[in-house]
Amino acid sequence: MEFHKEGYPTLFVAILFAAALHCIAYFVFPDSDLAFYFALILSLFFLVIVLQFFRSPVRKWNIKPGQIIAPADGKVVVIEETTEIEYFNDKRIQLSIFMSPLNVHVNRYPVSGTVNYVKYHPGKFLVAWDPKSSTDNERTTVVVEHEQGYQVLFRQIAGALARRIVLYSKQGEQANQTEEFGFIKFGSRVDVFLPLGTKILVKSNELVKGGITPLAEVTTI
């Protein structure tokens, strides 16, 4: 298990908070064992929360050129045909993964290819499972074109708690399946838009793991 680089600023704040609590307990309540143990328990609680949230587990990544691999850990909350209006302007299969605060929040490329499009959108912070969050919330959009010609769009979406989206992708660069393309801090969602005719390999409410679980198989190009 590794600690993700995006967590170091938050870990630093948590350590400062713990130090401040202990200073208050020591100088304001020097004779109180209750104050000491309260500061200790609260400090440990916040440190554990930070460490588990920014964990980056070492896994055996599932690289499958013919498949779309889950870009994030979480639960599949949407599988439907919809019209994608930002880039394709046509019908696509939308597959959405909801990440709770307990999930690993590293985001990984679902497919290899060339990054054709990168866009950041400021927006609201509706709860991630709200259907409007896909178009109204703060979000990023990335489109990767596979060497066989089809394109996959995926979108990081902030939630009510997610207040910072980190995106590493740059237009024109090479994307490698299962490598990191970003990170979302706290509860959030990732949408994936696939070509019509794609064979879906997961079901609604199924739990998936980023970089491991096959979401779909492109059968028509």
Short mmCIF file of N, CA, C and O in Angstrom, two decimals, residues 64-177:
data_model
loop_
_atom_site.label_atom_id
_atom_site.label_comp_id
_atom_site.label_asym_id
_atom_site.label_seq_id
_atom_site.Cartn_x
_atom_site.Cartn_y
_atom_site.Cartn_z
N LYS A 64 -5.89 -4.76 -21.16
CA LYS A 64 -6.59 -5.51 -22.20
C LYS A 64 -6.92 -4.57 -23.35
O LYS A 64 -7.84 -3.76 -23.26
N PRO A 65 -6.18 -4.63 -24.45
CA PRO A 65 -6.38 -3.70 -25.57
C PRO A 65 -7.80 -3.68 -26.12
O PRO A 65 -8.28 -2.66 -26.58
N GLY A 66 -8.50 -4.80 -26.07
CA GLY A 66 -9.85 -4.84 -26.63
C GLY A 66 -10.95 -4.48 -25.64
O GLY A 66 -12.13 -4.50 -25.99
N GLN A 67 -10.56 -4.14 -24.40
CA GLN A 67 -11.56 -3.85 -23.37
C GLN A 67 -11.40 -2.44 -22.82
O GLN A 67 -10.34 -1.82 -22.93
N ILE A 68 -12.49 -1.95 -22.22
CA ILE A 68 -12.48 -0.69 -21.50
C ILE A 68 -12.39 -1.05 -20.02
O ILE A 68 -13.29 -1.72 -19.49
N ILE A 69 -11.33 -0.62 -19.35
CA ILE A 69 -11.10 -0.97 -17.95
C ILE A 69 -11.62 0.16 -17.05
O ILE A 69 -11.54 1.33 -17.40
N ALA A 70 -12.15 -0.20 -15.89
CA ALA A 70 -12.70 0.80 -14.96
C ALA A 70 -11.67 1.88 -14.65
O ALA A 70 -10.53 1.56 -14.28
N PRO A 71 -12.05 3.15 -14.77
CA PRO A 71 -11.12 4.23 -14.45
C PRO A 71 -11.04 4.56 -12.97
O PRO A 71 -10.21 5.37 -12.55
N ALA A 72 -11.93 3.96 -12.16
CA ALA A 72 -11.98 4.30 -10.74
C ALA A 72 -12.60 3.17 -9.94
O ALA A 72 -13.36 2.36 -10.48
N ASP A 73 -12.30 3.14 -8.65
CA ASP A 73 -13.00 2.25 -7.72
C ASP A 73 -14.38 2.83 -7.43
O ASP A 73 -14.54 4.05 -7.39
N GLY A 74 -15.36 1.98 -7.19
CA GLY A 74 -16.67 2.47 -6.81
C GLY A 74 -17.80 1.57 -7.25
O GLY A 74 -17.59 0.39 -7.56
N LYS A 75 -18.99 2.13 -7.31
CA LYS A 75 -20.20 1.40 -7.68
C LYS A 75 -20.74 1.93 -9.00
O LYS A 75 -20.83 3.14 -9.21
N VAL A 76 -21.13 1.01 -9.88
CA VAL A 76 -21.75 1.40 -11.16
C VAL A 76 -23.17 1.89 -10.86
O VAL A 76 -24.00 1.14 -10.35
N VAL A 77 -23.43 3.16 -11.16
CA VAL A 77 -24.74 3.74 -10.84
C VAL A 77 -25.57 4.07 -12.08
O VAL A 77 -26.78 4.30 -11.98
N VAL A 78 -24.93 4.12 -13.25
CA VAL A 78 -25.65 4.43 -14.49
C VAL A 78 -25.12 3.56 -15.61
O VAL A 78 -23.91 3.46 -15.80
N ILE A 79 -26.02 2.92 -16.35
CA ILE A 79 -25.71 2.28 -17.63
C ILE A 79 -26.88 2.60 -18.54
O ILE A 79 -27.97 2.05 -18.37
N GLU A 80 -26.69 3.51 -19.49
CA GLU A 80 -27.81 3.92 -20.33
C GLU A 80 -27.31 4.54 -21.63
O GLU A 80 -26.18 5.01 -21.73
N GLU A 81 -28.19 4.53 -22.62
CA GLU A 81 -27.90 5.22 -23.87
C GLU A 81 -28.32 6.68 -23.72
O GLU A 81 -29.41 6.98 -23.25
N THR A 82 -27.43 7.59 -24.08
CA THR A 82 -27.71 9.00 -23.92
C THR A 82 -27.04 9.79 -25.03
O THR A 82 -26.24 9.24 -25.80
N THR A 83 -27.37 11.07 -25.14
CA THR A 83 -26.73 11.94 -26.12
C THR A 83 -25.62 12.73 -25.43
O THR A 83 -25.88 13.48 -24.48
N GLU A 84 -24.40 12.56 -25.90
CA GLU A 84 -23.27 13.28 -25.33
C GLU A 84 -23.12 14.59 -26.11
O GLU A 84 -22.91 14.58 -27.32
N ILE A 85 -23.25 15.73 -25.41
CA ILE A 85 -23.38 17.02 -26.10
C ILE A 85 -22.12 17.89 -26.07
O ILE A 85 -22.08 18.92 -26.74
N GLU A 86 -21.11 17.48 -25.34
CA GLU A 86 -19.91 18.33 -25.26
C GLU A 86 -18.95 18.11 -26.42
O GLU A 86 -18.39 19.05 -26.98
N TYR A 87 -18.74 16.85 -26.80
CA TYR A 87 -17.72 16.53 -27.79
C TYR A 87 -18.27 15.78 -29.00
O TYR A 87 -18.08 16.17 -30.14
N PHE A 88 -18.99 14.69 -28.75
CA PHE A 88 -19.46 13.85 -29.85
C PHE A 88 -20.72 14.40 -30.53
O PHE A 88 -20.88 14.26 -31.74
N ASN A 89 -21.62 14.96 -29.72
CA ASN A 89 -22.92 15.42 -30.24
C ASN A 89 -23.67 14.29 -30.94
O ASN A 89 -24.29 14.50 -31.99
N ASP A 90 -23.62 13.13 -30.36
CA ASP A 90 -24.39 11.99 -30.87
C ASP A 90 -24.67 11.03 -29.72
O ASP A 90 -24.30 11.30 -28.57
N LYS A 91 -25.32 9.94 -30.04
CA LYS A 91 -25.69 8.99 -28.99
C LYS A 91 -24.51 8.10 -28.61
O LYS A 91 -23.75 7.65 -29.47
N ARG A 92 -24.39 7.88 -27.31
CA ARG A 92 -23.33 7.05 -26.74
C ARG A 92 -23.91 6.22 -25.60
O ARG A 92 -24.99 6.50 -25.10
N ILE A 93 -23.16 5.23 -25.18
CA ILE A 93 -23.52 4.49 -23.96
C ILE A 93 -22.79 5.15 -22.80
O ILE A 93 -21.55 5.23 -22.81
N GLN A 94 -23.55 5.63 -21.83
CA GLN A 94 -22.95 6.23 -20.64
C GLN A 94 -22.89 5.21 -19.52
O GLN A 94 -23.87 4.54 -19.21
N LEU A 95 -21.72 5.11 -18.92
CA LEU A 95 -21.52 4.24 -17.77
C LEU A 95 -20.88 5.08 -16.67
O LEU A 95 -19.83 5.68 -16.88
N SER A 96 -21.53 5.17 -15.52
CA SER A 96 -21.05 6.05 -14.46
C SER A 96 -20.68 5.25 -13.21
O SER A 96 -21.37 4.31 -12.83
N ILE A 97 -19.59 5.67 -12.59
CA ILE A 97 -19.09 5.03 -11.37
C ILE A 97 -19.09 6.06 -10.24
O ILE A 97 -18.48 7.13 -10.37
N PHE A 98 -19.79 5.74 -9.15
CA PHE A 98 -19.81 6.62 -7.99
C PHE A 98 -18.75 6.18 -7.00
O PHE A 98 -18.67 5.01 -6.63
N MET A 99 -17.92 7.13 -6.57
CA MET A 99 -16.87 6.87 -5.59
C MET A 99 -17.27 7.47 -4.25
O MET A 99 -17.46 8.69 -4.16
N SER A 100 -17.41 6.66 -3.22
CA SER A 100 -17.68 7.17 -1.89
C SER A 100 -16.37 7.62 -1.26
O SER A 100 -15.28 7.31 -1.76
N PRO A 101 -16.43 8.37 -0.14
CA PRO A 101 -15.18 8.78 0.52
C PRO A 101 -14.30 7.61 0.96
O PRO A 101 -13.12 7.79 1.23
N LEU A 102 -14.86 6.41 1.03
CA LEU A 102 -14.09 5.24 1.46
C LEU A 102 -13.34 4.56 0.32
O LEU A 102 -12.49 3.71 0.56
N ASN A 103 -13.68 4.91 -0.92
CA ASN A 103 -13.03 4.29 -2.07
C ASN A 103 -11.64 4.89 -2.33
O ASN A 103 -11.35 6.02 -1.92
N VAL A 104 -10.81 4.13 -3.05
CA VAL A 104 -9.57 4.68 -3.59
C VAL A 104 -9.95 5.70 -4.64
O VAL A 104 -10.80 5.44 -5.50
N HIS A 105 -9.33 6.89 -4.62
CA HIS A 105 -9.74 7.98 -5.51
C HIS A 105 -8.75 8.29 -6.63
O HIS A 105 -8.82 9.35 -7.25
N VAL A 106 -7.83 7.37 -6.87
CA VAL A 106 -6.95 7.50 -8.02
C VAL A 106 -7.75 7.19 -9.28
O VAL A 106 -8.52 6.22 -9.30
N ASN A 107 -7.59 7.99 -10.33
CA ASN A 107 -8.28 7.75 -11.60
C ASN A 107 -7.28 7.25 -12.64
O ASN A 107 -6.18 7.81 -12.76
N ARG A 108 -7.67 6.22 -13.39
CA ARG A 108 -6.75 5.57 -14.33
C ARG A 108 -7.37 5.50 -15.74
O ARG A 108 -8.58 5.37 -15.88
N TYR A 109 -6.51 5.61 -16.74
CA TYR A 109 -6.98 5.56 -18.13
C TYR A 109 -7.70 4.24 -18.39
O TYR A 109 -7.14 3.16 -18.17
N PRO A 110 -8.92 4.31 -18.90
CA PRO A 110 -9.66 3.07 -19.21
C PRO A 110 -9.23 2.43 -20.52
O PRO A 110 -9.57 1.28 -20.79
N VAL A 111 -8.49 3.18 -21.33
CA VAL A 111 -8.10 2.69 -22.65
C VAL A 111 -6.80 3.39 -23.07
O VAL A 111 -6.51 4.50 -22.61
N SER A 112 -6.02 2.73 -23.92
CA SER A 112 -4.80 3.35 -24.45
C SER A 112 -5.11 4.09 -25.75
O SER A 112 -6.07 3.76 -26.46
N GLY A 113 -4.29 5.07 -26.06
CA GLY A 113 -4.47 5.81 -27.31
C GLY A 113 -3.92 7.22 -27.19
O GLY A 113 -3.12 7.55 -26.31
N THR A 114 -4.38 8.09 -28.09
CA THR A 114 -3.96 9.49 -28.12
C THR A 114 -5.01 10.37 -27.47
O THR A 114 -6.20 10.24 -27.75
N VAL A 115 -4.57 11.25 -26.59
CA VAL A 115 -5.49 12.19 -25.94
C VAL A 115 -5.86 13.29 -26.95
O VAL A 115 -5.03 14.12 -27.29
N ASN A 116 -7.10 13.25 -27.42
CA ASN A 116 -7.56 14.20 -28.44
C ASN A 116 -8.19 15.46 -27.87
O ASN A 116 -8.30 16.47 -28.57
N TYR A 117 -8.63 15.39 -26.61
CA TYR A 117 -9.41 16.51 -26.07
C TYR A 117 -9.28 16.53 -24.56
O TYR A 117 -9.39 15.48 -23.90
N VAL A 118 -9.03 17.72 -24.01
CA VAL A 118 -8.96 17.91 -22.55
C VAL A 118 -9.65 19.23 -22.23
O VAL A 118 -9.33 20.26 -22.82
N LYS A 119 -10.59 19.21 -21.29
CA LYS A 119 -11.33 20.43 -20.97
C LYS A 119 -11.73 20.43 -19.49
O LYS A 119 -12.25 19.43 -18.99
N TYR A 120 -11.48 21.57 -18.82
CA TYR A 120 -11.94 21.75 -17.44
C TYR A 120 -13.16 22.66 -17.44
O TYR A 120 -13.20 23.68 -18.13
N HIS A 121 -14.18 22.28 -16.65
CA HIS A 121 -15.40 23.08 -16.55
C HIS A 121 -15.64 23.45 -15.08
O HIS A 121 -15.82 22.56 -14.24
N PRO A 122 -15.65 24.73 -14.74
CA PRO A 122 -16.08 25.11 -13.39
C PRO A 122 -17.58 24.84 -13.26
O PRO A 122 -18.29 24.75 -14.26
N GLY A 123 -18.06 24.68 -12.04
CA GLY A 123 -19.49 24.40 -11.88
C GLY A 123 -19.91 24.26 -10.44
O GLY A 123 -19.22 24.69 -9.51
N LYS A 124 -21.06 23.62 -10.25
CA LYS A 124 -21.65 23.46 -8.93
C LYS A 124 -21.05 22.25 -8.21
O LYS A 124 -20.16 21.56 -8.72
N PHE A 125 -21.58 21.97 -7.01
CA PHE A 125 -21.14 20.82 -6.23
C PHE A 125 -22.36 20.05 -5.74
O PHE A 125 -22.56 19.82 -4.55
N LEU A 126 -23.20 19.64 -6.71
CA LEU A 126 -24.34 18.79 -6.38
C LEU A 126 -23.84 17.42 -5.94
O LEU A 126 -22.71 17.03 -6.26
N VAL A 127 -24.67 16.67 -5.22
CA VAL A 127 -24.26 15.32 -4.84
C VAL A 127 -23.97 14.52 -6.11
O VAL A 127 -24.64 14.68 -7.13
N ALA A 128 -22.94 13.67 -6.04
CA ALA A 128 -22.42 13.01 -7.24
C ALA A 128 -23.43 12.10 -7.93
O ALA A 128 -23.30 11.82 -9.12
N TRP A 129 -24.44 11.59 -7.18
CA TRP A 129 -25.41 10.68 -7.81
C TRP A 129 -26.57 11.44 -8.46
O TRP A 129 -27.44 10.84 -9.08
N ASP A 130 -26.61 12.76 -8.33
CA ASP A 130 -27.64 13.56 -8.99
C ASP A 130 -27.39 13.53 -10.50
O ASP A 130 -26.27 13.79 -10.95
N PRO A 131 -28.40 13.19 -11.32
CA PRO A 131 -28.21 13.15 -12.77
C PRO A 131 -27.66 14.44 -13.36
O PRO A 131 -26.92 14.43 -14.34
N LYS A 132 -28.01 15.60 -12.74
CA LYS A 132 -27.54 16.89 -13.25
C LYS A 132 -26.06 17.14 -12.96
O LYS A 132 -25.47 18.06 -13.53
N SER A 133 -25.48 16.34 -12.07
CA SER A 133 -24.07 16.55 -11.74
C SER A 133 -23.17 16.35 -12.96
O SER A 133 -22.10 16.96 -13.06
N SER A 134 -23.60 15.52 -13.90
CA SER A 134 -22.81 15.24 -15.10
C SER A 134 -22.63 16.47 -15.98
O SER A 134 -21.64 16.59 -16.70
N THR A 135 -23.59 17.40 -15.91
CA THR A 135 -23.53 18.59 -16.76
C THR A 135 -23.40 19.89 -15.98
O THR A 135 -22.97 20.91 -16.54
N ASP A 136 -23.76 19.90 -14.69
CA ASP A 136 -23.77 21.14 -13.91
C ASP A 136 -22.61 21.27 -12.94
O ASP A 136 -22.26 22.38 -12.55
N ASN A 137 -22.02 20.17 -12.52
CA ASN A 137 -20.96 20.23 -11.51
C ASN A 137 -19.60 20.60 -12.10
O ASN A 137 -19.38 20.50 -13.32
N GLU A 138 -18.69 20.99 -11.23
CA GLU A 138 -17.30 21.14 -11.65
C GLU A 138 -16.82 19.80 -12.18
O GLU A 138 -17.06 18.76 -11.57
N ARG A 139 -16.14 19.81 -13.32
CA ARG A 139 -15.78 18.55 -13.96
C ARG A 139 -14.65 18.74 -14.97
O ARG A 139 -14.35 19.87 -15.37
N THR A 140 -14.05 17.65 -15.36
CA THR A 140 -13.09 17.65 -16.46
C THR A 140 -13.55 16.62 -17.48
O THR A 140 -14.20 15.63 -17.13
N THR A 141 -13.20 16.84 -18.73
CA THR A 141 -13.53 15.89 -19.80
C THR A 141 -12.26 15.55 -20.57
O THR A 141 -11.49 16.43 -20.93
N VAL A 142 -12.05 14.26 -20.80
CA VAL A 142 -10.90 13.78 -21.58
C VAL A 142 -11.42 12.81 -22.63
O VAL A 142 -12.30 11.99 -22.35
N VAL A 143 -10.89 12.91 -23.84
CA VAL A 143 -11.23 11.98 -24.92
C VAL A 143 -9.95 11.32 -25.41
O VAL A 143 -8.98 12.00 -25.75
N VAL A 144 -9.95 9.99 -25.42
CA VAL A 144 -8.80 9.22 -25.92
C VAL A 144 -9.24 8.45 -27.15
O VAL A 144 -10.28 7.78 -27.15
N GLU A 145 -8.43 8.56 -28.21
CA GLU A 145 -8.70 7.82 -29.45
C GLU A 145 -7.80 6.59 -29.50
O GLU A 145 -6.56 6.70 -29.50
N HIS A 146 -8.44 5.42 -29.53
CA HIS A 146 -7.71 4.16 -29.62
C HIS A 146 -7.10 4.01 -31.00
O HIS A 146 -7.58 4.60 -31.98
N GLU A 147 -6.04 3.22 -31.12
CA GLU A 147 -5.37 3.03 -32.40
C GLU A 147 -6.28 2.39 -33.44
O GLU A 147 -6.04 2.52 -34.65
N GLN A 148 -7.37 1.72 -33.00
CA GLN A 148 -8.31 1.11 -33.94
C GLN A 148 -9.35 2.11 -34.45
O GLN A 148 -10.20 1.76 -35.26
N GLY A 149 -9.30 3.34 -33.94
CA GLY A 149 -10.15 4.39 -34.50
C GLY A 149 -11.31 4.85 -33.64
O GLY A 149 -11.86 5.92 -33.89
N TYR A 150 -11.72 4.07 -32.64
CA TYR A 150 -12.84 4.52 -31.82
C TYR A 150 -12.34 5.44 -30.70
O TYR A 150 -11.17 5.40 -30.30
N GLN A 151 -13.24 6.27 -30.21
CA GLN A 151 -12.90 7.21 -29.16
C GLN A 151 -13.71 6.94 -27.88
O GLN A 151 -14.88 6.58 -27.97
N VAL A 152 -13.08 7.13 -26.75
CA VAL A 152 -13.74 6.98 -25.45
C VAL A 152 -13.62 8.29 -24.69
O VAL A 152 -12.52 8.85 -24.57
N LEU A 153 -14.75 8.80 -24.24
CA LEU A 153 -14.77 10.02 -23.43
C LEU A 153 -14.99 9.64 -21.97
O LEU A 153 -15.84 8.81 -21.67
N PHE A 154 -14.23 10.24 -21.08
CA PHE A 154 -14.46 10.02 -19.65
C PHE A 154 -14.36 11.36 -18.93
O PHE A 154 -13.63 12.27 -19.34
N ARG A 155 -15.13 11.45 -17.86
CA ARG A 155 -15.33 12.74 -17.21
C ARG A 155 -15.22 12.59 -15.69
O ARG A 155 -15.93 11.79 -15.09
N GLN A 156 -14.33 13.34 -15.09
CA GLN A 156 -14.25 13.43 -13.63
C GLN A 156 -15.29 14.46 -13.17
O GLN A 156 -15.33 15.58 -13.70
N ILE A 157 -16.09 14.10 -12.18
CA ILE A 157 -17.14 15.00 -11.71
C ILE A 157 -17.02 15.19 -10.21
O ILE A 157 -16.99 14.21 -9.45
N ALA A 158 -16.97 16.44 -9.78
CA ALA A 158 -16.93 16.74 -8.35
C ALA A 158 -18.28 16.44 -7.72
O ALA A 158 -19.32 16.49 -8.38
N GLY A 159 -18.28 16.13 -6.43
CA GLY A 159 -19.52 15.90 -5.70
C GLY A 159 -19.72 16.96 -4.64
O GLY A 159 -19.06 18.00 -4.65
N ALA A 160 -20.62 16.70 -3.70
CA ALA A 160 -20.89 17.65 -2.63
C ALA A 160 -19.67 17.85 -1.73
O ALA A 160 -19.45 18.93 -1.19
N LEU A 161 -18.86 16.77 -1.56
CA LEU A 161 -17.67 16.86 -0.73
C LEU A 161 -16.40 17.09 -1.55
O LEU A 161 -15.42 17.60 -1.04
N ALA A 162 -16.42 16.66 -2.82
CA ALA A 162 -15.22 16.79 -3.66
C ALA A 162 -15.05 18.23 -4.10
O ALA A 162 -15.83 18.74 -4.89
N ARG A 163 -14.03 18.88 -3.61
CA ARG A 163 -13.81 20.28 -3.93
C ARG A 163 -12.53 20.51 -4.72
O ARG A 163 -12.14 21.64 -4.96
N ARG A 164 -11.90 19.45 -5.12
CA ARG A 164 -10.71 19.61 -5.94
C ARG A 164 -10.51 18.42 -6.85
O ARG A 164 -10.40 17.29 -6.40
N ILE A 165 -10.52 18.70 -8.15
CA ILE A 165 -10.25 17.68 -9.15
C ILE A 165 -8.84 17.90 -9.68
O ILE A 165 -8.48 19.02 -10.05
N VAL A 166 -8.05 16.85 -9.70
CA VAL A 166 -6.69 16.93 -10.23
C VAL A 166 -6.65 16.14 -11.53
O VAL A 166 -7.05 14.97 -11.57
N LEU A 167 -6.20 16.78 -12.60
CA LEU A 167 -6.13 16.13 -13.92
C LEU A 167 -4.71 16.28 -14.46
O LEU A 167 -4.17 17.38 -14.53
N TYR A 168 -4.12 15.15 -14.86
CA TYR A 168 -2.76 15.15 -15.40
C TYR A 168 -2.74 15.14 -16.93
O TYR A 168 -1.70 15.43 -17.53
N SER A 169 -3.83 14.77 -17.56
CA SER A 169 -3.86 14.58 -19.02
C SER A 169 -3.58 15.88 -19.76
O SER A 169 -4.03 16.96 -19.35
N LYS A 170 -2.87 15.76 -20.88
CA LYS A 170 -2.60 16.89 -21.77
C LYS A 170 -2.92 16.47 -23.20
O LYS A 170 -2.61 15.35 -23.61
N GLN A 171 -3.52 17.38 -23.93
CA GLN A 171 -3.92 17.07 -25.30
C GLN A 171 -2.70 16.73 -26.15
O GLN A 171 -1.67 17.39 -26.09
N GLY A 172 -2.84 15.66 -26.93
CA GLY A 172 -1.77 15.24 -27.83
C GLY A 172 -0.84 14.19 -27.26
O GLY A 172 -0.08 13.57 -28.00
N GLU A 173 -0.90 13.94 -25.95
CA GLU A 173 0.00 12.96 -25.35
C GLU A 173 -0.56 11.55 -25.50
O GLU A 173 -1.72 11.35 -25.84
N GLN A 174 0.29 10.58 -25.22
CA GLN A 174 -0.10 9.17 -25.29
C GLN A 174 -0.68 8.73 -23.96
O GLN A 174 -0.09 8.94 -22.90
N ALA A 175 -1.87 8.14 -24.02
CA ALA A 175 -2.49 7.56 -22.82
C ALA A 175 -2.22 6.06 -22.81
O ALA A 175 -2.35 5.39 -23.84
N ASN A 176 -1.85 5.56 -21.65
CA ASN A 176 -1.60 4.13 -21.49
C ASN A 176 -2.61 3.55 -20.51
O ASN A 176 -2.73 4.02 -19.37
N GLN A 177 -3.32 2.54 -20.96
CA GLN A 177 -4.37 1.92 -20.15
C GLN A 177 -3.87 1.56 -18.76
O GLN A 177 -2.79 0.98 -18.61
#
